[in-house]
PDB file of C-alpha atoms in Angstrom:
ATOM      1  CA  MET A   1     130.044  75.388  98.020  1.00  0.00           C
ATOM      2  CA  SER A   2     127.819  73.638  94.894  1.00  0.00           C
ATOM      3  CA  LEU A   3     125.910  70.707  95.153  1.00  0.00           C
ATOM      4  CA  SER A   4     125.434  70.328  91.506  1.00  0.00           C
ATOM      5  CA  GLY A   5     127.450  67.844  89.417  1.00  0.00           C
ATOM      6  CA  ALA A   6     128.472  67.367  85.946  1.00  0.00           C
ATOM      7  CA  ILE A   7     126.541  65.554  83.397  1.00  0.00           C
ATOM      8  CA  THR A   8     128.124  63.083  80.842  1.00  0.00           C
ATOM      9  CA  HIS A   9     126.248  62.874  77.896  1.00  0.00           C
ATOM     10  CA  VAL A  10     125.684  59.556  76.053  1.00  0.00           C
ATOM     11  CA  GLY A  11     125.280  60.581  72.094  1.00  0.00           C
ATOM     12  CA  THR A  12     124.357  63.862  71.265  1.00  0.00           C
ATOM     13  CA  PRO A  13     121.881  66.082  73.076  1.00  0.00           C
ATOM     14  CA  PRO A  14     119.305  67.902  71.642  1.00  0.00           C
ATOM     15  CA  ALA A  15     119.562  71.454  70.966  1.00  0.00           C
ATOM     16  CA  LYS A  16     116.740  72.719  72.915  1.00  0.00           C
ATOM     17  CA  ARG A  17     115.816  70.524  76.023  1.00  0.00           C
ATOM     18  CA  LEU A  18     112.082  70.679  76.788  1.00  0.00           C
ATOM     19  CA  VAL A  19     113.019  69.798  80.680  1.00  0.00           C
ATOM     20  CA  ASP A  20     115.871  71.226  82.277  1.00  0.00           C
ATOM     21  CA  LYS A  21     117.611  72.236  85.698  1.00  0.00           C
ATOM     22  CA  HIS A  22     119.740  74.703  87.063  1.00  0.00           C
ATOM     23  CA  THR A  23     120.928  75.384  90.926  1.00  0.00           C
ATOM     24  CA  VAL A  24     121.354  78.900  92.223  1.00  0.00           C
ATOM     25  CA  GLU A  25     123.218  79.460  95.470  1.00  0.00           C
ATOM     26  CA  PHE A  26     122.418  82.573  97.725  1.00  0.00           C
ATOM     27  CA  HIS A  27     125.246  82.614 100.142  1.00  0.00           C
ATOM     28  CA  ASP A  28     125.196  84.242 103.557  1.00  0.00           C
ATOM     29  CA  PHE A  29     120.936  83.924 103.842  1.00  0.00           C
ATOM     30  CA  LYS A  30     120.546  84.873 106.981  1.00  0.00           C
ATOM     31  CA  ASN A  31     122.163  88.418 106.411  1.00  0.00           C
ATOM     32  CA  LEU A  32     120.553  89.017 102.964  1.00  0.00           C
ATOM     33  CA  THR A  33     118.378  92.099 103.178  1.00  0.00           C
ATOM     34  CA  THR A  34     114.936  91.797 104.830  1.00  0.00           C
ATOM     35  CA  THR A  35     113.459  95.024 103.804  1.00  0.00           C
ATOM     36  CA  LYS A  36     109.873  94.385 102.183  1.00  0.00           C
ATOM     37  CA  ASP A  37     109.747  94.141  98.523  1.00  0.00           C
ATOM     38  CA  GLU A  38     113.371  94.394  97.841  1.00  0.00           C
ATOM     39  CA  ALA A  39     114.871  91.591  95.722  1.00  0.00           C
ATOM     40  CA  ILE A  40     118.181  89.880  95.246  1.00  0.00           C
ATOM     41  CA  VAL A  41     118.260  88.841  91.981  1.00  0.00           C
ATOM     42  CA  SER A  42     120.709  85.768  90.411  1.00  0.00           C
ATOM     43  CA  PRO A  43     123.034  86.360  87.432  1.00  0.00           C
ATOM     44  CA  GLU A  44     121.235  85.485  84.283  1.00  0.00           C
ATOM     45  CA  PHE A  45     121.612  81.608  83.609  1.00  0.00           C
ATOM     46  CA  SER A  46     120.565  79.344  80.974  1.00  0.00           C
ATOM     47  CA  CYS A  47     118.420  76.793  81.007  1.00  0.00           C
ATOM     48  CA  ALA A  48     116.448  74.716  78.738  1.00  0.00           C
ATOM     49  CA  GLY A  49     117.684  76.801  76.031  1.00  0.00           C
ATOM     50  CA  HIS A  50     116.564  79.963  77.472  1.00  0.00           C
ATOM     51  CA  LYS A  51     118.073  82.686  79.740  1.00  0.00           C
ATOM     52  CA  TRP A  52     116.696  83.509  83.093  1.00  0.00           C
ATOM     53  CA  THR A  53     117.103  84.855  86.474  1.00  0.00           C
ATOM     54  CA  LEU A  54     116.127  83.758  89.669  1.00  0.00           C
ATOM     55  CA  TRP A  55     114.507  86.422  91.827  1.00  0.00           C
ATOM     56  CA  ILE A  56     114.267  85.893  96.098  1.00  0.00           C
ATOM     57  CA  TYR A  57     112.804  88.657  98.463  1.00  0.00           C
ATOM     58  CA  PRO A  58     114.264  87.430 101.615  1.00  0.00           C
ATOM     59  CA  GLY A  59     111.597  89.996 103.178  1.00  0.00           C
ATOM     60  CA  GLY A  60     108.967  89.051 101.118  1.00  0.00           C
ATOM     61  CA  ASP A  61     107.400  91.471  98.273  1.00  0.00           C
ATOM     62  CA  GLU A  62     104.585  93.818  98.499  1.00  0.00           C
ATOM     63  CA  ASP A  63     101.744  91.439  98.794  1.00  0.00           C
ATOM     64  CA  SER A  64     103.617  88.845 100.953  1.00  0.00           C
ATOM     65  CA  GLU A  65     102.648  88.091 104.493  1.00  0.00           C
ATOM     66  CA  ASP A  66     105.188  89.187 107.530  1.00  0.00           C
ATOM     67  CA  GLY A  67     107.798  86.606 107.689  1.00  0.00           C
ATOM     68  CA  MET A  68     107.364  84.845 104.314  1.00  0.00           C
ATOM     69  CA  VAL A  69     110.261  84.577 101.651  1.00  0.00           C
ATOM     70  CA  SER A  70     109.076  85.480  98.189  1.00  0.00           C
ATOM     71  CA  ILE A  71     110.657  83.736  95.001  1.00  0.00           C
ATOM     72  CA  GLY A  72     109.938  84.682  91.198  1.00  0.00           C
ATOM     73  CA  LEU A  73     111.529  83.375  87.843  1.00  0.00           C
ATOM     74  CA  SER A  74     112.224  85.771  85.215  1.00  0.00           C
ATOM     75  CA  TYR A  75     112.469  85.328  81.647  1.00  0.00           C
ATOM     76  CA  GLU A  76     115.235  87.364  80.165  1.00  0.00           C
ATOM     77  CA  MET A  77     114.952  86.937  76.279  1.00  0.00           C
ATOM     78  CA  SER A  78     112.607  88.734  73.857  1.00  0.00           C
ATOM     79  CA  SER A  79     110.388  85.992  72.508  1.00  0.00           C
ATOM     80  CA  ASP A  80     107.391  84.225  73.922  1.00  0.00           C
ATOM     81  CA  ILE A  81     107.406  81.040  75.470  1.00  0.00           C
ATOM     82  CA  LEU A  82     105.174  78.601  77.397  1.00  0.00           C
ATOM     83  CA  ALA A  83     106.946  77.050  80.389  1.00  0.00           C
ATOM     84  CA  SER A  84     106.013  75.616  83.760  1.00  0.00           C
ATOM     85  CA  PHE A  85     108.484  75.279  86.687  1.00  0.00           C
ATOM     86  CA  THR A  86     109.210  74.273  90.136  1.00  0.00           C
ATOM     87  CA  ILE A  87     111.732  75.580  92.812  1.00  0.00           C
ATOM     88  CA  ILE A  88     113.354  73.259  95.451  1.00  0.00           C
ATOM     89  CA  VAL A  89     115.116  74.100  98.362  1.00  0.00           C
ATOM     90  CA  LYS A  90     117.802  71.714  98.676  1.00  0.00           C
ATOM     91  CA  ASP A  91     119.113  69.978 101.903  1.00  0.00           C
ATOM     92  CA  LEU A  92     122.538  69.077 103.090  1.00  0.00           C
ATOM     93  CA  ASN A  93     122.162  65.798 101.067  1.00  0.00           C
ATOM     94  CA  CYS A  94     121.113  66.984  97.919  1.00  0.00           C
ATOM     95  CA  GLY A  95     117.613  65.962  98.993  1.00  0.00           C
ATOM     96  CA  THR A  96     114.629  68.057  98.820  1.00  0.00           C
ATOM     97  CA  PHE A  97     113.330  70.291 101.936  1.00  0.00           C
ATOM     98  CA  MET A  98     110.572  71.503 100.178  1.00  0.00           C
ATOM     99  CA  GLU A  99     109.152  72.652  97.044  1.00  0.00           C
ATOM    100  CA  GLU A 100     106.661  74.170  94.776  1.00  0.00           C
ATOM    101  CA  ALA A 101     105.564  73.932  91.353  1.00  0.00           C
ATOM    102  CA  PHE A 102     104.088  76.264  88.932  1.00  0.00           C
ATOM    103  CA  ASP A 103     102.631  73.179  87.303  1.00  0.00           C
ATOM    104  CA  GLU A 104     100.377  74.838  84.397  1.00  0.00           C
ATOM    105  CA  PHE A 105     102.364  75.952  81.512  1.00  0.00           C
ATOM    106  CA  ALA A 106     102.373  79.889  81.699  1.00  0.00           C
ATOM    107  CA  CYS A 107     103.080  82.231  79.061  1.00  0.00           C
ATOM    108  CA  PHE A 108     106.230  84.338  79.784  1.00  0.00           C
ATOM    109  CA  THR A 109     106.384  87.392  77.688  1.00  0.00           C
ATOM    110  CA  GLY A 110     107.886  90.901  77.701  1.00  0.00           C
ATOM    111  CA  ASP A 111     104.895  92.610  79.469  1.00  0.00           C
ATOM    112  CA  LYS A 112     104.906  89.523  82.271  1.00  0.00           C
ATOM    113  CA  PRO A 113     108.586  87.893  82.516  1.00  0.00           C
ATOM    114  CA  LEU A 114     108.408  87.465  86.329  1.00  0.00           C
ATOM    115  CA  ARG A 115     106.235  84.586  87.507  1.00  0.00           C
ATOM    116  CA  GLY A 116     106.612  83.015  91.198  1.00  0.00           C
ATOM    117  CA  TRP A 117     104.974  82.940  94.761  1.00  0.00           C
ATOM    118  CA  SER A 118     104.646  85.930  97.365  1.00  0.00           C
ATOM    119  CA  ASP A 119     104.456  83.398 100.166  1.00  0.00           C
ATOM    120  CA  PHE A 120     107.355  80.598  98.893  1.00  0.00           C
ATOM    121  CA  ILE A 121     108.233  80.016 102.623  1.00  0.00           C
ATOM    122  CA  ARG A 122     108.778  81.580 106.164  1.00  0.00           C
ATOM    123  CA  ARG A 123     112.067  82.766 106.760  1.00  0.00           C
ATOM    124  CA  ASP A 124     112.190  81.324 110.000  1.00  0.00           C
ATOM    125  CA  GLU A 125     111.350  77.906 109.185  1.00  0.00           C
ATOM    126  CA  ILE A 126     114.657  78.163 106.744  1.00  0.00           C
ATOM    127  CA  LEU A 127     116.781  79.860 109.991  1.00  0.00           C
ATOM    128  CA  HIS A 128     115.379  77.214 112.307  1.00  0.00           C
ATOM    129  CA  ALA A 129     116.698  74.276 109.919  1.00  0.00           C
ATOM    130  CA  SER A 130     119.912  75.919 109.321  1.00  0.00           C
ATOM    131  CA  ASP A 131     121.558  72.938 109.971  1.00  0.00           C
ATOM    132  CA  GLU A 132     120.127  71.354 107.559  1.00  0.00           C
ATOM    133  CA  VAL A 133     119.024  74.013 104.790  1.00  0.00           C
ATOM    134  CA  LEU A 134     121.898  76.292 105.187  1.00  0.00           C
ATOM    135  CA  PRO A 135     125.269  74.647 104.444  1.00  0.00           C
ATOM    136  CA  CYS A 136     127.975  77.073 105.220  1.00  0.00           C
ATOM    137  CA  GLY A 137     125.037  79.737 105.140  1.00  0.00           C
ATOM    138  CA  THR A 138     124.131  78.978 101.607  1.00  0.00           C
ATOM    139  CA  LEU A 139     120.520  78.494 100.625  1.00  0.00           C
ATOM    140  CA  VAL A 140     120.453  76.265  97.532  1.00  0.00           C
ATOM    141  CA  LEU A 141     117.817  76.325  95.363  1.00  0.00           C
ATOM    142  CA  GLU A 142     117.230  73.905  92.309  1.00  0.00           C
ATOM    143  CA  VAL A 143     115.152  75.335  89.225  1.00  0.00           C
ATOM    144  CA  ARG A 144     113.390  72.846  87.085  1.00  0.00           C
ATOM    145  CA  ILE A 145     112.181  74.195  83.877  1.00  0.00           C
ATOM    146  CA  GLN A 146     109.727  72.424  81.204  1.00  0.00           C
ATOM    147  CA  LEU A 147     108.832  73.988  77.794  1.00  0.00           C
ATOM    148  CA  HIS A 148     105.856  73.071  76.111  1.00  0.00           C
ATOM    149  CA  PRO A 149     106.584  71.023  73.055  1.00  0.00           C
ATOM    150  CA  ASP A 150     105.135  73.991  71.165  1.00  0.00           C
ATOM    151  CA  TYR A 151     107.502  76.501  72.764  1.00  0.00           C
ATOM    152  CA  VAL A 152     105.979  79.266  72.006  1.00  0.00           C
ATOM    153  CA  CYS A 153     102.589  81.156  73.438  1.00  0.00           C
ATOM    154  CA  HIS A 154      99.585  80.429  71.583  1.00  0.00           C
ATOM    155  CA  GLY A 155      97.669  83.105  70.161  1.00  0.00           C
ATOM    156  CA  VAL A 156     100.517  85.615  70.884  1.00  0.00           C
ATOM    157  CA  GLU A 157     101.659  87.332  67.918  1.00  0.00           C
ATOM    158  CA  PRO A 158     105.706  87.970  67.287  1.00  0.00           C
ATOM    159  CA  GLN A 159     106.495  91.079  69.396  1.00  0.00           C
ATOM    160  CA  SER A 160     107.334  93.976  67.391  1.00  0.00           C
ATOM    161  CA  THR A 161     111.198  95.194  68.005  1.00  0.00           C
ATOM    162  CA  LEU A 162     110.123  98.826  67.418  1.00  0.00           C
ATOM    163  CA  VAL A 163     110.234  99.721  71.294  1.00  0.00           C
ATOM    164  CA  GLN A 164     113.921  97.597  71.549  1.00  0.00           C
ATOM    165  CA  ASP A 165     115.101  99.787  68.353  1.00  0.00           C
ATOM    166  CA  VAL A 166     114.044 103.147  69.922  1.00  0.00           C
ATOM    167  CA  MET A 167     115.509 102.251  73.151  1.00  0.00           C
ATOM    168  CA  ASN A 168     118.726 101.371  71.254  1.00  0.00           C
ATOM    169  CA  LEU A 169     119.112 104.783  70.109  1.00  0.00           C
ATOM    170  CA  PHE A 170     119.637 106.287  73.321  1.00  0.00           C
ATOM    171  CA  ASN A 171     122.799 108.135  74.367  1.00  0.00           C
ATOM    172  CA  ASP A 172     123.681 107.236  70.681  1.00  0.00           C
ATOM    173  CA  GLU A 173     126.120 110.090  69.876  1.00  0.00           C
ATOM    174  CA  GLY A 174     126.505 109.320  66.222  1.00  0.00           C
ATOM    175  CA  THR A 175     122.693 109.878  65.536  1.00  0.00           C
ATOM    176  CA  ALA A 176     121.719 112.370  67.980  1.00  0.00           C
ATOM    177  CA  ASP A 177     121.202 116.103  67.182  1.00  0.00           C
ATOM    178  CA  VAL A 178     121.235 117.333  70.719  1.00  0.00           C
ATOM    179  CA  ALA A 179     122.757 116.856  74.216  1.00  0.00           C
ATOM    180  CA  PHE A 180     122.633 117.742  77.788  1.00  0.00           C
ATOM    181  CA  LYS A 181     125.209 118.317  79.975  1.00  0.00           C
ATOM    182  CA  ALA A 182     123.742 117.383  83.791  1.00  0.00           C
ATOM    183  CA  MET A 183     126.534 118.526  86.286  1.00  0.00           C
ATOM    184  CA  GLY A 184     129.211 117.845  83.585  1.00  0.00           C
ATOM    185  CA  LYS A 185     128.106 114.321  82.384  1.00  0.00           C
ATOM    186  CA  ASP A 186     126.903 114.346  78.742  1.00  0.00           C
ATOM    187  CA  ILE A 187     123.698 112.785  77.781  1.00  0.00           C
ATOM    188  CA  PHE A 188     122.967 112.004  73.996  1.00  0.00           C
ATOM    189  CA  ALA A 189     119.269 112.698  72.452  1.00  0.00           C
ATOM    190  CA  HIS A 190     117.218 113.082  69.246  1.00  0.00           C
ATOM    191  CA  LYS A 191     115.131 116.002  69.083  1.00  0.00           C
ATOM    192  CA  LEU A 192     112.420 114.171  66.996  1.00  0.00           C
ATOM    193  CA  ILE A 193     111.826 111.763  70.216  1.00  0.00           C
ATOM    194  CA  LEU A 194     111.882 114.697  72.583  1.00  0.00           C
ATOM    195  CA  GLY A 195     109.232 116.422  70.394  1.00  0.00           C
ATOM    196  CA  ALA A 196     106.901 113.543  70.365  1.00  0.00           C
ATOM    197  CA  ARG A 197     107.377 112.590  74.153  1.00  0.00           C
ATOM    198  CA  VAL A 198     108.836 115.709  75.937  1.00  0.00           C
ATOM    199  CA  PRO A 199     107.622 118.747  73.927  1.00  0.00           C
ATOM    200  CA  ASP A 200     108.385 121.176  76.613  1.00  0.00           C
ATOM    201  CA  LEU A 201     112.012 119.971  76.727  1.00  0.00           C
ATOM    202  CA  ALA A 202     112.264 119.884  73.143  1.00  0.00           C
ATOM    203  CA  VAL A 203     111.754 123.733  72.761  1.00  0.00           C
ATOM    204  CA  MET A 204     114.080 124.433  75.270  1.00  0.00           C
ATOM    205  CA  CYS A 205     116.554 122.696  73.163  1.00  0.00           C
ATOM    206  CA  ASP A 206     115.809 124.933  70.151  1.00  0.00           C
ATOM    207  CA  ALA A 207     118.999 126.894  70.804  1.00  0.00           C
ATOM    208  CA  TRP A 208     121.271 123.958  71.411  1.00  0.00           C
ATOM    209  CA  ASP A 209     122.738 120.987  69.841  1.00  0.00           C
ATOM    210  CA  LYS A 210     124.937 117.847  70.818  1.00  0.00           C
ATOM    211  CA  SER A 211     128.259 120.180  70.371  1.00  0.00           C
ATOM    212  CA  ASN A 212     126.712 122.895  72.362  1.00  0.00           C
ATOM    213  CA  PRO A 213     124.760 121.099  75.221  1.00  0.00           C
ATOM    214  CA  LEU A 214     121.925 122.513  77.263  1.00  0.00           C
ATOM    215  CA  PRO A 215     123.189 122.605  81.102  1.00  0.00           C
ATOM    216  CA  ILE A 216     121.171 120.789  83.513  1.00  0.00           C
ATOM    217  CA  ASP A 217     122.711 121.993  86.790  1.00  0.00           C
ATOM    218  CA  ASP A 218     120.013 121.113  89.134  1.00  0.00           C
ATOM    219  CA  VAL A 219     119.517 117.315  88.801  1.00  0.00           C
ATOM    220  CA  GLU A 220     121.718 114.427  89.563  1.00  0.00           C
ATOM    221  CA  PRO A 221     123.624 113.009  86.245  1.00  0.00           C
ATOM    222  CA  GLU A 222     122.544 109.590  87.019  1.00  0.00           C
ATOM    223  CA  LEU A 223     118.791 110.898  87.321  1.00  0.00           C
ATOM    224  CA  PHE A 224     118.349 112.842  84.285  1.00  0.00           C
ATOM    225  CA  GLU A 225     119.821 110.494  82.293  1.00  0.00           C
ATOM    226  CA  MET A 226     117.254 107.726  83.553  1.00  0.00           C
ATOM    227  CA  MET A 227     114.530 110.376  82.971  1.00  0.00           C
ATOM    228  CA  ILE A 228     115.607 110.768  79.305  1.00  0.00           C
ATOM    229  CA  LYS A 229     116.033 107.000  78.725  1.00  0.00           C
ATOM    230  CA  HIS A 230     112.406 106.177  79.876  1.00  0.00           C
ATOM    231  CA  GLU A 231     110.933 108.780  77.073  1.00  0.00           C
ATOM    232  CA  TYR A 232     112.940 106.403  75.018  1.00  0.00           C
ATOM    233  CA  GLY A 233     110.756 103.459  76.457  1.00  0.00           C
ATOM    234  CA  GLU A 234     112.802 101.887  79.560  1.00  0.00           C
ATOM    235  CA  PRO A 235     110.902 101.391  82.223  1.00  0.00           C
ATOM    236  CA  ILE A 236     111.287 103.148  85.707  1.00  0.00           C
ATOM    237  CA  PRO A 237     112.018 100.459  88.184  1.00  0.00           C
ATOM    238  CA  ALA A 238     109.499 100.096  91.205  1.00  0.00           C
ATOM    239  CA  ALA A 239     112.775 100.487  93.535  1.00  0.00           C
ATOM    240  CA  ILE A 240     113.777 103.700  92.062  1.00  0.00           C
ATOM    241  CA  TRP A 241     110.295 105.192  92.270  1.00  0.00           C
ATOM    242  CA  LYS A 242     110.092 104.327  95.990  1.00  0.00           C
ATOM    243  CA  GLU A 243     113.322 105.713  96.580  1.00  0.00           C
ATOM    244  CA  LYS A 244     113.554 108.860  94.163  1.00  0.00           C
ATOM    245  CA  ALA A 245     109.903 109.641  93.263  1.00  0.00           C
ATOM    246  CA  GLU A 246     110.309 113.202  95.025  1.00  0.00           C
ATOM    247  CA  PRO A 247     113.227 114.360  93.137  1.00  0.00           C
ATOM    248  CA  ILE A 248     111.973 112.834  89.943  1.00  0.00           C
ATOM    249  CA  LEU A 249     108.404 114.693  90.213  1.00  0.00           C
ATOM    250  CA  ILE A 250     110.750 118.217  90.891  1.00  0.00           C
ATOM    251  CA  ALA A 251     112.749 117.481  87.889  1.00  0.00           C
ATOM    252  CA  ALA A 252     109.776 116.348  85.917  1.00  0.00           C
ATOM    253  CA  GLY A 253     108.014 119.560  86.445  1.00  0.00           C
ATOM    254  CA  LYS A 254     110.814 122.125  85.846  1.00  0.00           C
ATOM    255  CA  TYR A 255     111.723 120.364  82.587  1.00  0.00           C
ATOM    256  CA  GLY A 256     108.411 119.577  81.350  1.00  0.00           C
ATOM    257  CA  PHE A 257     108.244 115.848  81.376  1.00  0.00           C
ATOM    258  CA  ARG A 258     104.540 115.726  81.539  1.00  0.00           C
ATOM    259  CA  GLN A 259     103.706 112.195  81.597  1.00  0.00           C
ATOM    260  CA  LEU A 260     106.484 111.367  83.933  1.00  0.00           C
ATOM    261  CA  LYS A 261     105.884 114.132  86.370  1.00  0.00           C
ATOM    262  CA  LEU A 262     102.144 112.132  86.689  1.00  0.00           C
ATOM    263  CA  GLN A 263     103.700 108.745  87.358  1.00  0.00           C
ATOM    264  CA  ALA A 264     106.106 110.464  90.041  1.00  0.00           C
ATOM    265  CA  GLU A 265     103.391 112.204  91.505  1.00  0.00           C
ATOM    266  CA  ALA A 266     101.265 109.170  91.981  1.00  0.00           C
ATOM    267  CA  TRP A 267     104.113 106.774  93.419  1.00  0.00           C
ATOM    268  CA  HIS A 268     105.207 110.110  95.585  1.00  0.00           C
ATOM    269  CA  VAL A 269     102.019 110.165  97.277  1.00  0.00           C
ATOM    270  CA  LYS A 270     101.566 106.488  97.464  1.00  0.00           C
ATOM    271  CA  HIS A 271     104.778 106.150  99.740  1.00  0.00           C
ATOM    272  CA  LEU A 272     104.617 109.918 101.311  1.00  0.00           C
ATOM    273  CA  LYS A 273     104.071 109.731 105.394  1.00  0.00           C
ATOM    274  CA  LEU A 274     101.995 112.845 105.834  1.00  0.00           C
ATOM    275  CA  THR A 275     102.823 114.285 109.560  1.00  0.00           C
ATOM    276  CA  VAL A 276     101.770 117.156 111.651  1.00  0.00           C
ATOM    277  CA  ASN A 277     105.279 118.661 110.446  1.00  0.00           C
ATOM    278  CA  ASN A 278     105.121 117.989 106.762  1.00  0.00           C
ATOM    279  CA  ALA A 279     101.440 118.282 105.739  1.00  0.00           C
ATOM    280  CA  VAL A 280     101.162 122.337 105.287  1.00  0.00           C
ATOM    281  CA  ASP A 281     104.624 122.236 103.140  1.00  0.00           C
ATOM    282  CA  CYS A 282     103.236 119.222 100.983  1.00  0.00           C
ATOM    283  CA  LEU A 283     100.095 121.500 100.424  1.00  0.00           C
ATOM    284  CA  LEU A 284     101.844 124.539  99.548  1.00  0.00           C
ATOM    285  CA  GLN A 285     104.237 122.355  97.242  1.00  0.00           C
ATOM    286  CA  SER A 286     101.100 121.006  95.466  1.00  0.00           C
ATOM    287  CA  ASP A 287      99.588 124.267  95.170  1.00  0.00           C
ATOM    288  CA  GLY A 288     102.506 126.028  93.481  1.00  0.00           C
ATOM    289  CA  ASN A 289     103.041 123.208  91.051  1.00  0.00           C
ATOM    290  CA  ASP A 290     100.046 121.688  89.835  1.00  0.00           C
ATOM    291  CA  LEU A 291     100.082 118.723  92.040  1.00  0.00           C
ATOM    292  CA  PRO A 292      96.274 117.667  92.556  1.00  0.00           C
ATOM    293  CA  LEU A 293      97.009 114.030  94.130  1.00  0.00           C
ATOM    294  CA  LEU A 294      99.445 115.479  96.501  1.00  0.00           C
ATOM    295  CA  LYS A 295      96.991 118.609  97.090  1.00  0.00           C
ATOM    296  CA  LYS A 296      93.892 116.066  97.926  1.00  0.00           C
ATOM    297  CA  ALA A 297      96.364 114.021 100.239  1.00  0.00           C
ATOM    298  CA  SER A 298      97.045 116.830 102.263  1.00  0.00           C
ATOM    299  CA  MET A 299      94.515 118.497 102.498  1.00  0.00           C
ATOM    300  CA  GLU A 300      92.230 115.256 103.533  1.00  0.00           C
ATOM    301  CA  TYR A 301      95.256 115.200 106.360  1.00  0.00           C
ATOM    302  CA  ILE A 302      95.126 118.832 107.494  1.00  0.00           C
ATOM    303  CA  VAL A 303      91.037 118.176 107.858  1.00  0.00           C
ATOM    304  CA  THR A 304      91.501 114.950 109.509  1.00  0.00           C
ATOM    305  CA  ASN A 305      94.210 116.098 111.911  1.00  0.00           C
ATOM    306  CA  ALA A 306      92.749 119.925 112.048  1.00  0.00           C
ATOM    307  CA  ASP A 307      93.784 120.361 115.885  1.00  0.00           C
ATOM    308  CA  GLU A 308      97.004 119.187 115.857  1.00  0.00           C
ATOM    309  CA  VAL A 309      98.112 121.091 112.790  1.00  0.00           C
ATOM    310  CA  VAL A 310      96.387 124.229 114.150  1.00  0.00           C
ATOM    311  CA  ALA A 311      98.411 123.920 117.264  1.00  0.00           C
ATOM    312  CA  SER A 312     101.667 123.269 114.973  1.00  0.00           C
ATOM    313  CA  GLU A 313     104.521 125.588 114.267  1.00  0.00           C
ATOM    314  CA  SER A 314     103.607 124.752 110.578  1.00  0.00           C
ATOM    315  CA  SER A 315     100.069 126.368 111.130  1.00  0.00           C
ATOM    316  CA  VAL A 316     101.433 129.919 110.637  1.00  0.00           C
ATOM    317  CA  VAL A 317     102.812 129.102 107.449  1.00  0.00           C
ATOM    318  CA  PHE A 318      99.356 127.952 106.522  1.00  0.00           C
ATOM    319  CA  MET A 319      97.979 131.142 107.859  1.00  0.00           C
ATOM    320  CA  ASP A 320     100.225 133.434 105.707  1.00  0.00           C
ATOM    321  CA  HIS A 321      99.250 131.125 102.769  1.00  0.00           C
ATOM    322  CA  LEU A 322      95.763 131.975 103.122  1.00  0.00           C
ATOM    323  CA  ALA A 323      96.271 135.364 103.480  1.00  0.00           C
TER     324      ALA A 323
END
């Protein structure tokens, strides 16, 4: 179901509109995931002459209160622009059920492309008014965008394309001089970049080239590919960190991704649920793999819960380790 209508132009429309709007429909809203900080992202759309995506967190983002829906508008182009915007929840009659406005012009940049509200609207408020707000189960949102007359952010110099240029080299077989075969999948890279970013891995590649790939038999191909791509400048999304921090940590330690290992350890410890049954194992893991954050967290848990740990089966392993 679409509530947006066609536009009839009289005369020639401007090449770039300062004010424009676009409708985004999230179907089957009541059954969308309510996991905290898990986003549903719209396909890319054009509005006011630029490309955007709309992000909705039905269960709220990491900063929202329980029960709130979070919404954000993400700028999907490399240039920096100034824009204000409004998000409107449409009702069955194409009217406004509620709206929030980002009234001040905000600078959308490559470093901060996403702007919005952690506490946009209560989810139960939408569900209770479903007859009015969810026609056929669809949440209809209208995005209104206003560009600053100058378009670009004042005081922001044109960004270098160096990072993107380096990222474009990733997995380019034509220019690569080394390759990895991760469980049968070929991944192409450049010794110069590896030498600057992952010197230990670069040394491992000395006896290998792209016609004779270095075998990687203990890391999932997609995971190892993501790790290499990260060294070319591609950030790892928070959702991946939350799910894959531990396997990234293990692989980074084995193959010499020093900076990535530090990041992975921080994410792993942040989301680790220590218990009587796993605290000792985590401590032993930290001791043998130079993981100071994990060691600190494990020791603090063991000291705080000493009686329970001593009474558990894991205490035997701990005493053997001390001996």
